[in-house]
XYZ file of N, CA, C and O in Angstrom:
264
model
N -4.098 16.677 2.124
C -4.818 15.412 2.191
C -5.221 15.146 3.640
O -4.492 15.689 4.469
N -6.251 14.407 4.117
C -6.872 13.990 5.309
C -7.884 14.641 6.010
O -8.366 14.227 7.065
N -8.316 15.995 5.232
C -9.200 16.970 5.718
C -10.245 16.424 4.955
O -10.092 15.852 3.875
N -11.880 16.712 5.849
C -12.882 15.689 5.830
C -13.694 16.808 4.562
O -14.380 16.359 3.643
N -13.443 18.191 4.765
C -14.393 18.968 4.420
C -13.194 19.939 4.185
O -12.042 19.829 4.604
N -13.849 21.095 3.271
C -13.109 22.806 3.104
C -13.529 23.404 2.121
O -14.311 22.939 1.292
N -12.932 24.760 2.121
C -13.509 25.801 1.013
C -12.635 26.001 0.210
O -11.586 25.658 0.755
N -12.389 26.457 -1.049
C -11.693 27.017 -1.910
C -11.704 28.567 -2.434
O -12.625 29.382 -2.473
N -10.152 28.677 -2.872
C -10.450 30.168 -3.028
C -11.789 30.761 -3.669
O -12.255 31.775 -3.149
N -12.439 30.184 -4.777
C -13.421 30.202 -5.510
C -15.081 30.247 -4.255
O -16.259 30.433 -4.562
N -14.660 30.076 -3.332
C -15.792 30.255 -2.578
C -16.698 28.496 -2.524
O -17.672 28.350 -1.786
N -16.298 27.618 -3.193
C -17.019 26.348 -3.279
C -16.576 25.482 -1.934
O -15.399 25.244 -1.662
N -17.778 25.025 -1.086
C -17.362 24.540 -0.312
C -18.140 22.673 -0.496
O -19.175 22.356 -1.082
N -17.102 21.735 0.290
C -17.023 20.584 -0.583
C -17.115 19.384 1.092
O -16.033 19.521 1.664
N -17.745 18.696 1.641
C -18.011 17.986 2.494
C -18.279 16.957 2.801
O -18.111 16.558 1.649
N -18.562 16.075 3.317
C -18.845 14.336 3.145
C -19.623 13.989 4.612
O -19.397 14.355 5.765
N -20.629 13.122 4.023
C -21.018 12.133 5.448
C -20.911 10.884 5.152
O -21.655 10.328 4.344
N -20.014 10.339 5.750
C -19.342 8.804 5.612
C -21.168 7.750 6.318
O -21.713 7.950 7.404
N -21.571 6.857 5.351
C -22.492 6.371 5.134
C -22.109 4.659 6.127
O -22.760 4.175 7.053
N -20.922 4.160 5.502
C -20.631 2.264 6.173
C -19.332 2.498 5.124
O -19.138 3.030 4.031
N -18.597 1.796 6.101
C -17.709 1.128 5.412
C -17.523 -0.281 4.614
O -16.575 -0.564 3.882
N -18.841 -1.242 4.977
C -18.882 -1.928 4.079
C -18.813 -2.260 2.800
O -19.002 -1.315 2.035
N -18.554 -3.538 2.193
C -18.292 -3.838 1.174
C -17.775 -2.795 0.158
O -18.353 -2.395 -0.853
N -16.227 -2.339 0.772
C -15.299 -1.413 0.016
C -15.115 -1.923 -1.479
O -15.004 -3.062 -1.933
N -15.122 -0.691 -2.070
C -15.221 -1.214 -3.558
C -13.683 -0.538 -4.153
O -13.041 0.071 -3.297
N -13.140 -0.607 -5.402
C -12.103 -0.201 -5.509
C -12.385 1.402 -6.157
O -13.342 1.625 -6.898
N -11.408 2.445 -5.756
C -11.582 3.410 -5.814
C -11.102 4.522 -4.623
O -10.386 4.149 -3.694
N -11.541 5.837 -4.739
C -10.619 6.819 -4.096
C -11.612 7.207 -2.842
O -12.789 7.494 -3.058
N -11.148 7.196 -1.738
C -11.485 7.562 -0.285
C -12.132 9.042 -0.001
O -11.631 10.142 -0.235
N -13.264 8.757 0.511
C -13.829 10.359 0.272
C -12.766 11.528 0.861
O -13.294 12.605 0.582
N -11.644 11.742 1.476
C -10.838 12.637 1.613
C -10.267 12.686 0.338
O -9.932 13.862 0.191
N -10.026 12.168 -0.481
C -9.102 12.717 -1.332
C -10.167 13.099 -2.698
O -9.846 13.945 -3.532
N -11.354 12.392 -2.755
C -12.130 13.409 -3.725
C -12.449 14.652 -3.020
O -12.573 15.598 -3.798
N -12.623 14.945 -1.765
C -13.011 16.246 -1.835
C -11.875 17.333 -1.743
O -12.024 18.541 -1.921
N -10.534 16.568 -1.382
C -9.894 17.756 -1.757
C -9.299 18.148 -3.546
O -8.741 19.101 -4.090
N -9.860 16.672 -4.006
C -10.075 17.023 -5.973
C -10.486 17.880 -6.317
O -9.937 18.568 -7.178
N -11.526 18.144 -5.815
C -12.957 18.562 -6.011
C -12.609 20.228 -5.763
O -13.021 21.080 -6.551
N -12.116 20.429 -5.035
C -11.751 21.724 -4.427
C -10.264 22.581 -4.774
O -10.040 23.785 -4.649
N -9.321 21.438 -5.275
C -8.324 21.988 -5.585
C -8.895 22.104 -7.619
O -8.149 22.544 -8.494
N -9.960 21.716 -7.799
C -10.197 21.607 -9.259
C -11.545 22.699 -10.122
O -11.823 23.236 -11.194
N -11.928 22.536 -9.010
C -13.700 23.313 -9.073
C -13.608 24.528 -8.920
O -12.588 25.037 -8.457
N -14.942 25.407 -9.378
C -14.870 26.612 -8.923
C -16.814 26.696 -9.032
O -17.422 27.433 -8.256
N -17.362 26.068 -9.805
C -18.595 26.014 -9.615
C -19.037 24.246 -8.455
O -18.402 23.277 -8.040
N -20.652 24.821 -8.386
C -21.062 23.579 -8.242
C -21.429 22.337 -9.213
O -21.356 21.131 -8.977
N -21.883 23.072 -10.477
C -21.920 22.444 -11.633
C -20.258 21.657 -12.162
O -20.093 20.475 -12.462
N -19.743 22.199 -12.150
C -17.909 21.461 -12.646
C -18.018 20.308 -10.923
O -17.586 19.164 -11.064
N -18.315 20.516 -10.149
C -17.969 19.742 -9.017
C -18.928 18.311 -9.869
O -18.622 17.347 -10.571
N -19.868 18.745 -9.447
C -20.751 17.186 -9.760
C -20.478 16.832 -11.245
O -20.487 15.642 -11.560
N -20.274 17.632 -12.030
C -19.460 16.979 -13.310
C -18.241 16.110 -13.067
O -18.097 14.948 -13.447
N -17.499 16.752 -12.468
C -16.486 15.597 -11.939
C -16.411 14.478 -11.127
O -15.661 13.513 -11.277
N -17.354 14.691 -10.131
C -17.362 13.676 -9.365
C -18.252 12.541 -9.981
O -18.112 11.342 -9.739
N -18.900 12.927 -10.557
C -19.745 11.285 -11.038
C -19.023 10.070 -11.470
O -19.240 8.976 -10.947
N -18.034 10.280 -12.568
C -17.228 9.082 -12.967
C -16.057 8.958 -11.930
O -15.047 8.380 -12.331
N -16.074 9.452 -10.594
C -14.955 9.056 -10.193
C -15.043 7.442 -9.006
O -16.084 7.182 -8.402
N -13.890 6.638 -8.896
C -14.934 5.232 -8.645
C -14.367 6.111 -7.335
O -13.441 6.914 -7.218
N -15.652 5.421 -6.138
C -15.823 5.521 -4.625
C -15.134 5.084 -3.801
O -14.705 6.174 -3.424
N -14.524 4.220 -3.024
C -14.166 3.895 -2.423
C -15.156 2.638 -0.933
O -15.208 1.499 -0.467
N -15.730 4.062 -0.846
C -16.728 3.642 0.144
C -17.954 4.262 -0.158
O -18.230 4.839 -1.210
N -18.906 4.060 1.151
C -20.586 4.624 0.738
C -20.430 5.821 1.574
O -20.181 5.770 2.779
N -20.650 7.354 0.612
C -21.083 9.049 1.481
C -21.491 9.577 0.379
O -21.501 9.455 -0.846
N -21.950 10.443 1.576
C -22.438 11.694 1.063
C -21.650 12.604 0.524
O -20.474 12.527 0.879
N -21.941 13.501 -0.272
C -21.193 14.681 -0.524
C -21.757 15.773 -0.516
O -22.724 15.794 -1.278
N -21.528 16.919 0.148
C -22.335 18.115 0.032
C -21.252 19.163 -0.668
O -20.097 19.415 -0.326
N -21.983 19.643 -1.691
C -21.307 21.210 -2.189
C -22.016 21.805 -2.725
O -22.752 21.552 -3.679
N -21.768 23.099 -1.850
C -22.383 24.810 -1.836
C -21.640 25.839 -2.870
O -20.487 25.774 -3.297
N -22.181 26.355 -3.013
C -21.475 28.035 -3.173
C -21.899 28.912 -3.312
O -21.206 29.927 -3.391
């Protein structure tokens, strides 16, 4: 936990650009979806499948490759 960005064995790599911290909403902090995302994924398709219903926290970006 606390790492902003990383890769997985699967080769998927998973990243964030923190947008404002304003008006925090309830939900999970972009460090800990992307290490979801990475301890869970192996495509890019399963990544953005998962991440859509997950609630935000705050306003970013997310980038994932593979």
């Amino acid at each position: 936990m606390g790492r902003s960005d990383g890769m997985n064995e699967k080769g998927l790599v998973v990243g964030y650009h923190l947008v404002n911290r304003r008006n925090a909403a309830e939900g999970f902090i972009c460090t800990t979806i992307a290490r979801f995302l990475l301890d869970t994924c192996a495509t890019t398709e399963e990544a953005i499948d998962l991440l859509k219903p997950i609630p935000h926290r705050q306003v970013f970006n997310v980038f994932i490759i593979r």
